[in-house]
Every structure is written in structure tokens, then in C-alpha cells.
Tab-separated table of C-alpha atoms in Angstrom:
chain	number	residue	atom	x	y	z
A	1	MET	CA	86.183	-7.774	58.535
A	2	LYS	CA	83.108	-5.570	58.685
A	3	GLU	CA	85.268	-2.437	59.108
A	4	LYS	CA	87.391	-3.304	56.048
A	5	THR	CA	84.303	-3.867	53.941
A	6	SER	CA	82.862	-0.562	55.114
A	7	SER	CA	86.085	1.285	54.231
A	8	ARG	CA	86.148	-0.353	50.819
A	9	ASP	CA	82.566	0.699	50.078
A	10	LYS	CA	83.174	4.234	51.290
A	11	VAL	CA	86.292	4.602	49.130
A	12	LEU	CA	84.471	3.162	46.128
A	13	ALA	CA	81.529	5.546	46.548
A	14	LEU	CA	83.889	8.531	46.790
A	15	LEU	CA	85.912	7.504	43.726
A	16	GLU	CA	82.670	6.886	41.826
A	17	SER	CA	81.427	10.376	42.669
A	18	LYS	CA	84.644	11.826	41.209
A	19	LYS	CA	85.012	9.312	38.378
A	20	GLY	CA	87.682	10.284	35.841
A	21	ARG	CA	89.421	12.669	38.262
A	22	PHE	CA	92.375	12.114	40.601
A	23	ILE	CA	91.872	12.504	44.323
A	24	SER	CA	94.750	12.208	46.761
A	25	GLY	CA	94.950	9.506	49.387
A	26	GLU	CA	95.193	12.215	52.023
A	27	GLU	CA	91.975	13.828	50.835
A	28	ILE	CA	90.167	10.489	50.727
A	29	ALA	CA	91.329	9.678	54.260
A	30	SER	CA	90.242	13.086	55.521
A	31	ASP	CA	86.844	13.019	53.807
A	32	LEU	CA	86.037	9.515	55.053
A	33	GLY	CA	87.628	9.709	58.486
A	34	ILE	CA	89.877	6.693	57.917
A	35	SER	CA	93.638	6.189	57.818
A	36	ARG	CA	95.847	6.441	54.721
A	37	THR	CA	96.661	2.770	55.227
A	38	ALA	CA	92.937	1.911	55.140
A	39	VAL	CA	92.610	3.874	51.887
A	40	TRP	CA	95.541	1.999	50.339
A	41	LYS	CA	94.098	-1.376	51.385
A	42	ALA	CA	90.643	-0.454	50.092
A	43	VAL	CA	92.028	0.622	46.700
A	44	ASN	CA	94.029	-2.608	46.380
A	45	ASN	CA	90.933	-4.680	47.198
A	46	LEU	CA	88.937	-2.767	44.595
A	47	LYS	CA	91.628	-3.407	41.984
A	48	LYS	CA	91.523	-7.126	42.794
A	49	ASP	CA	87.754	-7.020	42.233
A	50	GLY	CA	88.308	-5.655	38.731
A	51	TYR	CA	87.905	-1.907	39.193
A	52	MET	CA	90.167	0.104	36.901
A	53	ILE	CA	91.878	2.522	39.304
A	54	ASP	CA	94.954	4.476	38.314
A	55	SER	CA	97.442	5.225	41.099
A	56	VAL	CA	99.917	8.054	40.442
A	57	THR	CA	102.452	9.440	42.918
A	58	ASN	CA	101.605	12.969	44.070
A	59	ARG	CA	98.217	12.797	42.307
A	60	GLY	CA	96.411	10.008	44.115
A	61	TYR	CA	93.764	7.660	42.754
A	62	CYS	CA	91.405	7.847	39.781
A	63	LEU	CA	88.545	5.490	38.917
A	64	SER	CA	88.510	5.075	35.133
A	65	HIS	CA	85.433	6.026	33.130
A	66	GLY	CA	85.770	2.617	31.476
A	67	SER	CA	84.999	0.899	34.779
A	68	ASP	CA	81.409	-0.286	35.168
A	69	ILE	CA	81.167	-2.909	37.889
A	70	LEU	CA	77.942	-3.372	39.790
A	71	SER	CA	78.203	-2.478	43.469
A	72	GLU	CA	75.558	-2.326	46.185
A	73	ALA	CA	77.253	0.680	47.785
A	74	VAL	CA	77.348	2.674	44.551
A	75	LEU	CA	73.852	1.615	43.494
A	76	ARG	CA	72.353	2.620	46.849
A	77	GLY	CA	74.059	5.976	46.515
A	78	TYR	CA	71.935	6.684	43.438
A	79	LEU	CA	68.611	5.525	44.968
A	80	ARG	CA	66.034	8.099	46.004
A	81	ASP	CA	62.590	8.050	47.647
A	82	CYS	CA	62.422	4.263	47.925
A	83	PRO	CA	60.700	2.159	50.562
A	84	PRO	CA	62.939	0.006	52.797
A	85	LEU	CA	64.566	-2.386	50.350
A	86	VAL	CA	66.667	-5.505	50.868
A	87	LEU	CA	69.175	-5.515	48.004
A	88	ASP	CA	71.650	-8.112	46.755
A	89	VAL	CA	74.116	-7.413	43.941
A	90	PHE	CA	75.742	-10.371	42.188
A	91	ASP	CA	78.434	-10.759	39.562
A	92	THR	CA	76.518	-13.664	37.984
A	93	VAL	CA	73.484	-15.751	38.975
A	94	ASP	CA	71.401	-18.382	37.224
A	95	SER	CA	68.449	-15.961	37.050
A	96	THR	CA	67.513	-12.954	39.170
A	97	ASN	CA	63.878	-14.013	38.893
A	98	THR	CA	64.807	-17.422	40.298
A	99	VAL	CA	66.615	-15.748	43.222
A	100	CYS	CA	63.488	-13.732	44.035
A	101	LEU	CA	61.107	-16.660	43.578
A	102	LYS	CA	63.130	-18.730	46.027
A	103	ARG	CA	63.015	-15.982	48.638
A	104	ALA	CA	59.270	-15.709	48.136
A	105	SER	CA	58.733	-19.452	48.471
A	106	ASP	CA	60.870	-19.419	51.644
A	107	GLY	CA	58.371	-16.960	53.135
A	108	ASP	CA	60.362	-13.725	53.003
A	109	ARG	CA	57.805	-10.904	53.337
A	110	ARG	CA	60.187	-8.012	52.685
A	111	THR	CA	60.492	-5.948	49.527
A	112	TYR	CA	63.596	-7.302	47.832
A	113	ALA	CA	65.670	-6.682	44.706
A	114	ALA	CA	68.338	-8.848	43.068
A	115	VAL	CA	70.711	-7.204	40.596
A	116	ALA	CA	73.319	-9.038	38.523
A	117	GLY	CA	75.854	-8.415	35.778
A	118	GLY	CA	75.228	-11.771	34.112
A	119	GLN	CA	72.859	-14.758	34.107
A	120	THR	CA	73.555	-18.372	33.201
A	121	ARG	CA	69.874	-19.279	32.802
A	122	GLY	CA	68.092	-16.059	31.928
A	123	ARG	CA	64.423	-16.579	31.068
A	124	GLY	CA	62.087	-14.774	28.714
A	125	ARG	CA	58.404	-15.123	27.928
A	126	ARG	CA	56.902	-18.449	26.830
A	127	GLY	CA	59.858	-20.395	28.246
A	128	ARG	CA	62.414	-18.804	25.926
A	129	SER	CA	65.992	-18.270	27.066
A	130	PHE	CA	67.190	-14.681	27.520
A	131	PHE	CA	70.664	-13.723	26.277
A	132	SER	CA	72.471	-12.604	29.465
A	133	PRO	CA	76.244	-12.313	28.959
A	134	ASP	CA	78.611	-11.267	31.724
A	135	GLY	CA	79.707	-7.669	31.942
A	136	THR	CA	77.617	-6.040	29.205
A	137	GLY	CA	74.049	-6.278	30.472
A	138	LEU	CA	71.997	-5.435	33.527
A	139	TYR	CA	69.653	-8.064	34.959
A	140	MET	CA	67.415	-7.315	37.905
A	141	SER	CA	64.270	-8.527	39.613
A	142	ILE	CA	62.039	-6.987	42.261
A	143	LEU	CA	60.014	-9.102	44.706
A	144	LEU	CA	56.726	-7.502	45.746
A	145	ARG	CA	54.175	-8.544	48.354
A	146	PRO	CA	50.982	-6.606	47.540
A	147	SER	CA	47.668	-7.603	49.055
A	148	GLY	CA	44.232	-8.118	47.562
A	149	LEU	CA	45.201	-7.795	43.894
A	150	SER	CA	43.633	-9.831	41.102
A	151	ALA	CA	45.393	-11.457	38.142
A	152	ASP	CA	44.198	-8.672	35.841
A	153	GLN	CA	45.712	-6.055	38.142
A	154	ALA	CA	49.064	-7.862	38.248
A	155	VAL	CA	49.786	-6.872	34.632
A	156	LYS	CA	50.223	-3.311	35.907
A	157	PHE	CA	53.591	-4.325	37.339
A	158	THR	CA	54.850	-4.939	33.811
A	159	THR	CA	53.521	-1.696	32.381
A	160	ILE	CA	54.820	0.370	35.300
A	161	ALA	CA	58.223	-1.292	34.929
A	162	ALA	CA	58.234	-0.534	31.195
A	163	VAL	CA	57.778	3.178	31.879
A	164	ALA	CA	60.400	3.162	34.649
A	165	VAL	CA	62.938	1.431	32.388
A	166	SER	CA	62.230	3.790	29.487
A	167	GLU	CA	62.738	6.845	31.679
A	168	ALA	CA	65.909	5.388	33.205
A	169	ILE	CA	67.372	4.711	29.760
A	170	GLU	CA	66.737	8.274	28.678
A	171	ALA	CA	68.167	9.708	31.920
A	172	VAL	CA	71.427	7.748	31.700
A	173	ALA	CA	71.949	6.913	28.014
A	174	GLY	CA	70.276	9.994	26.560
A	175	LYS	CA	68.437	7.911	23.951
A	176	THR	CA	64.700	7.788	23.267
A	177	ALA	CA	63.049	4.584	24.500
A	178	SER	CA	59.743	3.290	23.134
A	179	ILE	CA	57.523	0.389	24.160
A	180	LYS	CA	56.269	-2.576	22.161
A	181	TRP	CA	53.227	-3.824	24.061
A	182	VAL	CA	53.402	-5.313	26.514
A	183	ASN	CA	56.920	-5.864	27.798
A	184	ASP	CA	59.664	-4.927	25.300
A	185	ILE	CA	61.667	-1.693	25.242
A	186	TYR	CA	63.114	-0.505	21.929
A	187	VAL	CA	65.970	1.926	21.361
A	188	GLU	CA	66.825	3.128	17.864
A	189	GLY	CA	64.492	0.536	16.338
A	190	ARG	CA	65.952	-2.478	18.152
A	191	LYS	CA	64.949	-4.398	21.262
A	192	ALA	CA	67.190	-3.369	24.147
A	193	CYS	CA	65.157	-4.674	27.096
A	194	GLY	CA	62.648	-7.368	28.001
A	195	ILE	CA	60.448	-7.590	31.088
A	196	LEU	CA	59.096	-10.804	32.620
A	197	THR	CA	56.622	-10.703	35.508
A	198	GLU	CA	55.927	-13.943	37.371
A	199	ALA	CA	53.303	-14.233	40.077
A	200	SER	CA	51.784	-16.624	42.579
A	201	PHE	CA	48.159	-16.502	43.668
A	202	ASN	CA	46.367	-17.518	46.834
A	203	PRO	CA	44.378	-20.695	46.024
A	204	GLU	CA	41.594	-19.728	48.431
A	205	ASP	CA	40.551	-16.356	47.012
A	206	GLY	CA	42.611	-16.037	43.818
A	207	THR	CA	44.347	-12.851	44.952
A	208	LEU	CA	48.021	-12.192	44.428
A	209	ASP	CA	50.397	-13.696	46.991
A	210	TYR	CA	53.570	-12.242	45.483
A	211	ALA	CA	54.943	-10.954	42.196
A	212	VAL	CA	58.452	-10.896	40.745
A	213	VAL	CA	59.216	-8.288	38.090
A	214	GLY	CA	62.279	-9.276	36.059
A	215	ILE	CA	64.115	-6.825	33.795
A	216	GLY	CA	66.951	-7.574	31.388
A	217	ILE	CA	68.745	-4.762	29.536
A	218	ASN	CA	71.451	-4.880	26.879
A	219	VAL	CA	73.516	-1.983	28.201
A	220	TYR	CA	76.647	-2.439	26.077
A	221	GLU	CA	76.968	-4.237	22.777
A	222	PRO	CA	78.917	-7.493	23.314
A	223	GLN	CA	82.366	-7.762	21.764
A	224	GLY	CA	81.774	-9.468	18.414
A	225	GLY	CA	78.103	-8.513	18.371
A	226	PHE	CA	74.927	-10.351	19.337
A	227	PRO	CA	74.334	-14.071	18.594
A	228	GLU	CA	73.136	-14.908	15.109
A	229	ASP	CA	69.582	-15.787	16.142
A	230	ILE	CA	68.884	-12.314	17.598
A	231	ARG	CA	71.357	-10.165	15.662
A	232	ASP	CA	68.723	-8.711	13.339
A	233	ARG	CA	66.548	-7.336	16.157
A	234	ALA	CA	68.657	-6.931	19.317
A	235	GLY	CA	70.191	-3.602	20.263
A	236	ALA	CA	72.062	-1.978	23.135
A	237	LEU	CA	72.229	1.394	24.841
A	238	ALA	CA	75.913	1.885	24.004
A	239	GLY	CA	78.754	0.342	22.028
A	240	PRO	CA	81.262	-2.227	23.328
A	241	VAL	CA	83.343	-1.414	26.404
A	242	ASN	CA	87.029	-2.280	26.055
A	243	GLY	CA	88.374	-0.724	29.231
A	244	THR	CA	89.803	2.386	27.556
A	245	CYS	CA	86.697	4.554	27.477
A	246	THR	CA	87.170	8.158	28.505
A	247	LEU	CA	84.816	10.998	29.332
A	248	GLY	CA	82.620	11.946	26.390
A	249	ILE	CA	83.036	8.692	24.458
A	250	ASN	CA	80.313	6.689	26.178
A	251	ARG	CA	77.421	8.569	27.752
A	252	VAL	CA	76.257	5.573	29.787
A	253	LEU	CA	79.637	5.304	31.504
A	254	GLU	CA	79.827	9.059	31.853
A	255	ASN	CA	76.478	9.143	33.689
A	256	GLY	CA	77.048	6.382	36.221
A	257	GLY	CA	76.796	3.176	34.169
A	258	ARG	CA	74.812	0.144	35.192
A	259	ASN	CA	74.584	1.111	38.878
A	260	ARG	CA	72.862	4.360	37.951
A	261	ILE	CA	70.498	2.645	35.487
A	262	ALA	CA	69.467	0.076	38.122
A	263	ALA	CA	68.905	2.780	40.743
A	264	GLU	CA	66.878	4.916	38.336
A	265	ILE	CA	64.652	1.958	37.468
A	266	ILE	CA	64.040	1.050	41.114
A	267	SER	CA	63.393	4.654	42.158
A	268	ARG	CA	61.050	5.389	39.265
A	269	PHE	CA	59.235	2.044	39.583
A	270	PHE	CA	58.304	2.706	43.204
A	271	SER	CA	57.391	6.317	42.447
A	272	TYR	CA	54.656	5.048	40.107
A	273	LEU	CA	53.606	2.012	42.141
A	274	ASP	CA	51.323	3.608	44.748
A	275	GLU	CA	49.522	5.621	42.078
A	276	GLY	CA	49.153	2.585	39.838
A	277	PHE	CA	47.291	0.648	42.513
A	278	ALA	CA	45.233	3.509	43.915
A	279	PRO	CA	41.426	2.967	44.038
A	280	ALA	CA	39.721	3.214	40.667
A	281	ALA	CA	38.847	6.680	39.420
A	282	SER	CA	35.546	7.865	40.820
A	283	SER	CA	34.354	9.525	37.635
A	284	VAL	CA	35.059	9.632	33.924
A	285	THR	CA	36.589	13.085	34.370
A	286	ASP	CA	39.421	11.748	36.549
A	287	PRO	CA	42.693	11.609	34.598
A	288	ALA	CA	44.488	8.351	33.859
A	289	PRO	CA	47.422	7.523	36.136
A	290	ARG	CA	50.655	9.233	35.092
A	291	TYR	CA	52.336	5.959	34.205
A	292	ALA	CA	49.428	4.958	31.935
A	293	ALA	CA	49.576	8.216	30.016
A	294	GLU	CA	53.345	7.864	29.689
A	295	TYR	CA	53.036	4.239	28.572
A	296	ARG	CA	50.492	5.213	25.910
A	297	ARG	CA	52.742	8.014	24.662
A	298	ARG	CA	55.665	5.631	24.243
A	299	CYS	CA	53.768	2.647	22.794
A	300	PHE	CA	54.694	2.578	19.108
A	301	VAL	CA	52.326	-0.210	18.001
A	302	ILE	CA	49.180	1.951	18.120
A	303	GLY	CA	47.781	2.159	14.595
A	304	MET	CA	49.820	-0.814	13.357
A	305	ASP	CA	48.778	-4.207	12.002
A	306	VAL	CA	49.903	-7.066	14.240
A	307	ASP	CA	49.506	-10.771	14.876
A	308	VAL	CA	47.963	-11.541	18.264
A	309	LEU	CA	49.650	-14.574	19.812
A	310	LYS	CA	47.727	-16.621	22.352
A	311	ALA	CA	48.870	-19.847	23.961
A	312	GLY	CA	47.623	-22.900	22.070
A	313	ALA	CA	46.033	-20.896	19.262
A	314	GLU	CA	46.985	-19.790	15.761
A	315	PRO	CA	48.102	-16.158	15.345
A	316	GLN	CA	45.234	-13.763	14.604
A	317	GLN	CA	45.703	-10.707	12.419
A	318	ALA	CA	44.504	-7.499	14.027
A	319	HIS	CA	44.756	-3.725	13.866
A	320	VAL	CA	45.781	-1.902	17.062
A	321	LEU	CA	43.180	0.744	17.914
A	322	GLY	CA	44.776	2.073	21.086
A	323	LEU	CA	45.321	1.543	24.803
A	324	ASP	CA	42.841	2.063	27.639
A	325	ASP	CA	43.697	3.642	31.005
A	326	GLU	CA	44.809	0.237	32.325
A	327	CYS	CA	47.294	-0.088	29.420
A	328	ARG	CA	45.257	-2.908	27.922
A	329	LEU	CA	45.599	-3.227	24.152
A	330	GLU	CA	42.492	-2.509	22.098
A	331	VAL	CA	42.476	-4.405	18.790
A	332	ARG	CA	40.121	-5.063	15.880
A	333	TYR	CA	40.411	-8.419	14.099
A	334	THR	CA	39.984	-8.877	10.342
A	335	ASP	CA	36.440	-10.166	10.875
A	336	GLY	CA	35.478	-6.859	12.508
A	337	THR	CA	35.306	-8.086	16.080
A	338	GLU	CA	37.126	-6.106	18.744
A	339	GLU	CA	38.887	-7.209	21.915
A	340	THR	CA	40.752	-5.587	24.805
A	341	LEU	CA	43.842	-7.584	25.740
A	342	SER	CA	45.142	-7.451	29.303
A	343	SER	CA	48.034	-9.831	28.655
A	344	GLY	CA	49.579	-11.834	25.869
A	345	GLU	CA	51.997	-11.151	23.060
A	346	ILE	CA	51.897	-9.518	19.644
A	347	SER	CA	54.092	-9.714	16.588
A	348	ILE	CA	54.352	-6.764	14.210
A	349	GLN	CA	53.323	-7.584	10.647
A	350	LEU	CA	56.047	-6.702	8.171
């Protein structure tokens, strides 16, 4: 069984690398060092799993550009410069954050990521549900086990993730991504991604025990559009996928689809992580971390009037002055007082 699975993954990775082009069964067998029969069986298994593969006599096999199924083998093929990572890829789960939280509570000390194509109980901030339909979105969570970090430092996970997601969107979808402090990513004026970081702290010294960074992205617009309650503000990276997409019609599919987006996020997230938690700058002349400068550049609420939302309190009107080097929001309230917010939520005044 292990050999069949390995052959399947190898064939899938090869077809993915030549997506939209035919490659003969003989060439596949030669490149992978497996038999023609193993190739045939692997292709049939992939078709059963939903991959759109055309089989034509004397031409071979072709993975359609309209095919965008999450696969650990394909995703890992796009990863670069990552620490050792345990990775699970699911068709659908209740919540990728829940998967990670359970592993953490069971005592797993490894760096872990859960990636899914749909969620039945996706969660957003303040206990809200998160729209997570099958097949059109990308939902992923990363379990981290840092040591010695305070609650204030934990917010960096969200801001680093926001930069990583924004860069991944631009690399794959070719669209500009901007950030609404602290955890929403906007594309073409609409929210395309939300980030939810959940953490547990050591009761003895208050330092971080583990953190789970959850990311939900609307990759493709759902058939029939978004639900009524979010239709006026939700957006996606690309239009609906109907299985007939061809090269040039959908840039996300053309550039590797959801597997590539997930791999770009993971790779970029870890590339910023060590820098983000380096010792504090030793002098005022030291530059801000790269991710902080990039976050500030992308944050579109600077200079805007907003409502600051705090748990158990009425919204407070404020003007956004800027962001500090920790990506904390600097605001001035209508009474003239100023505050630097390390966490919370804001609503843009219309």
C-alpha cells in the first residue's frame, strides 16, 4: 500500500509540474522509475479522487488547468527554506485551528500545519463563524511552540502572517493585497482573508505555551456568490471555477492554485519568524524588522477615522496616527487622548 501511495504522489507531482500539457505514460514511467502499469493505476486513482486528467491515445496524460485539489505531495513540492514541518492536508475538517489545538493539548511539541479545502465550523474573531465552503477556499493553521514569549509578543504572529499572506496572494494571484489592522487582508477593496491567532499561556510565569495561527482565504468566488450577510464586503482572489478553465483564464490556477498559495504562506511566514522574535533593537538607529516595515506599507487604515472596538465597551471614535515598529496601532481619540493598541479590532467609519 505504501508503494502505491508513493507512485500516486510522484505521478501527481509530475503532472502538476507540467499542468496543461500532455506527457506520455512511457515518459512518466521513465522519469519516475516505475512501470507503465503503475502509472496507469496511479492516474486512475487520481481520477477517482477528483483530479481532472485527460487520457488520449498516443499523447498520454494531461492534468487540466481547471483542477485545483489540495495535495500534501504537491504542496510540499512548492515549499522552500522551512524548518522540519509535520503537515496534514484534509478535504474538509471542522476547523483547522481546532485540529491544531487538539494536537497542542495532547502534548505534541513539533511544528505542525493543518491545511484544508473546507471547514464545517470555521471560526472568526469574537466567536463569529467563518464562511468556509468546500472547494473554493483555503483554510490553514500553524501550531507553534515558542519559548519565553509574553502575551504582547504573541500578536506578532498575526502581523507576520498578514504580511506572508499578502505576499503569497501577489505571487500567485498577481493582485495587490492590503491589510486592515490587525488581521484582515483586502483585495480590490474587499475582504479576501481573515487571520485568527489563538494561544495558551503557562499559568506559572505567564509566558506562551503554544500558539495557533489560523488563516482563511477566499480563493475562488463561490458559484452563486457569497451569502447575503457578507456579500457587500467579501471578495475572492479569482472568479468561480467550473472545471473548464484553461491557461490564461485564471491566473491562480495557472500559477499552482491553492497548493502554491499555502506553500508560499508557510515559506514566507517562517522566513520572517526568526527576525520577528529577535532581541529588541539595541539603539534607535536600528531599522524596524522587515515584516514590520512591509506591514506598515500595506496597512491602509493609517490616516483614517475608525471606531475602536474593545470587549465589553462601547465603540470609541478615533483617528489612526500610524503604526510603531511592533505593528501596534497608534490612535488619537476625539477627546485628544492617544493610545497604542497591541490587539483588538477596529471598524472603518463610513
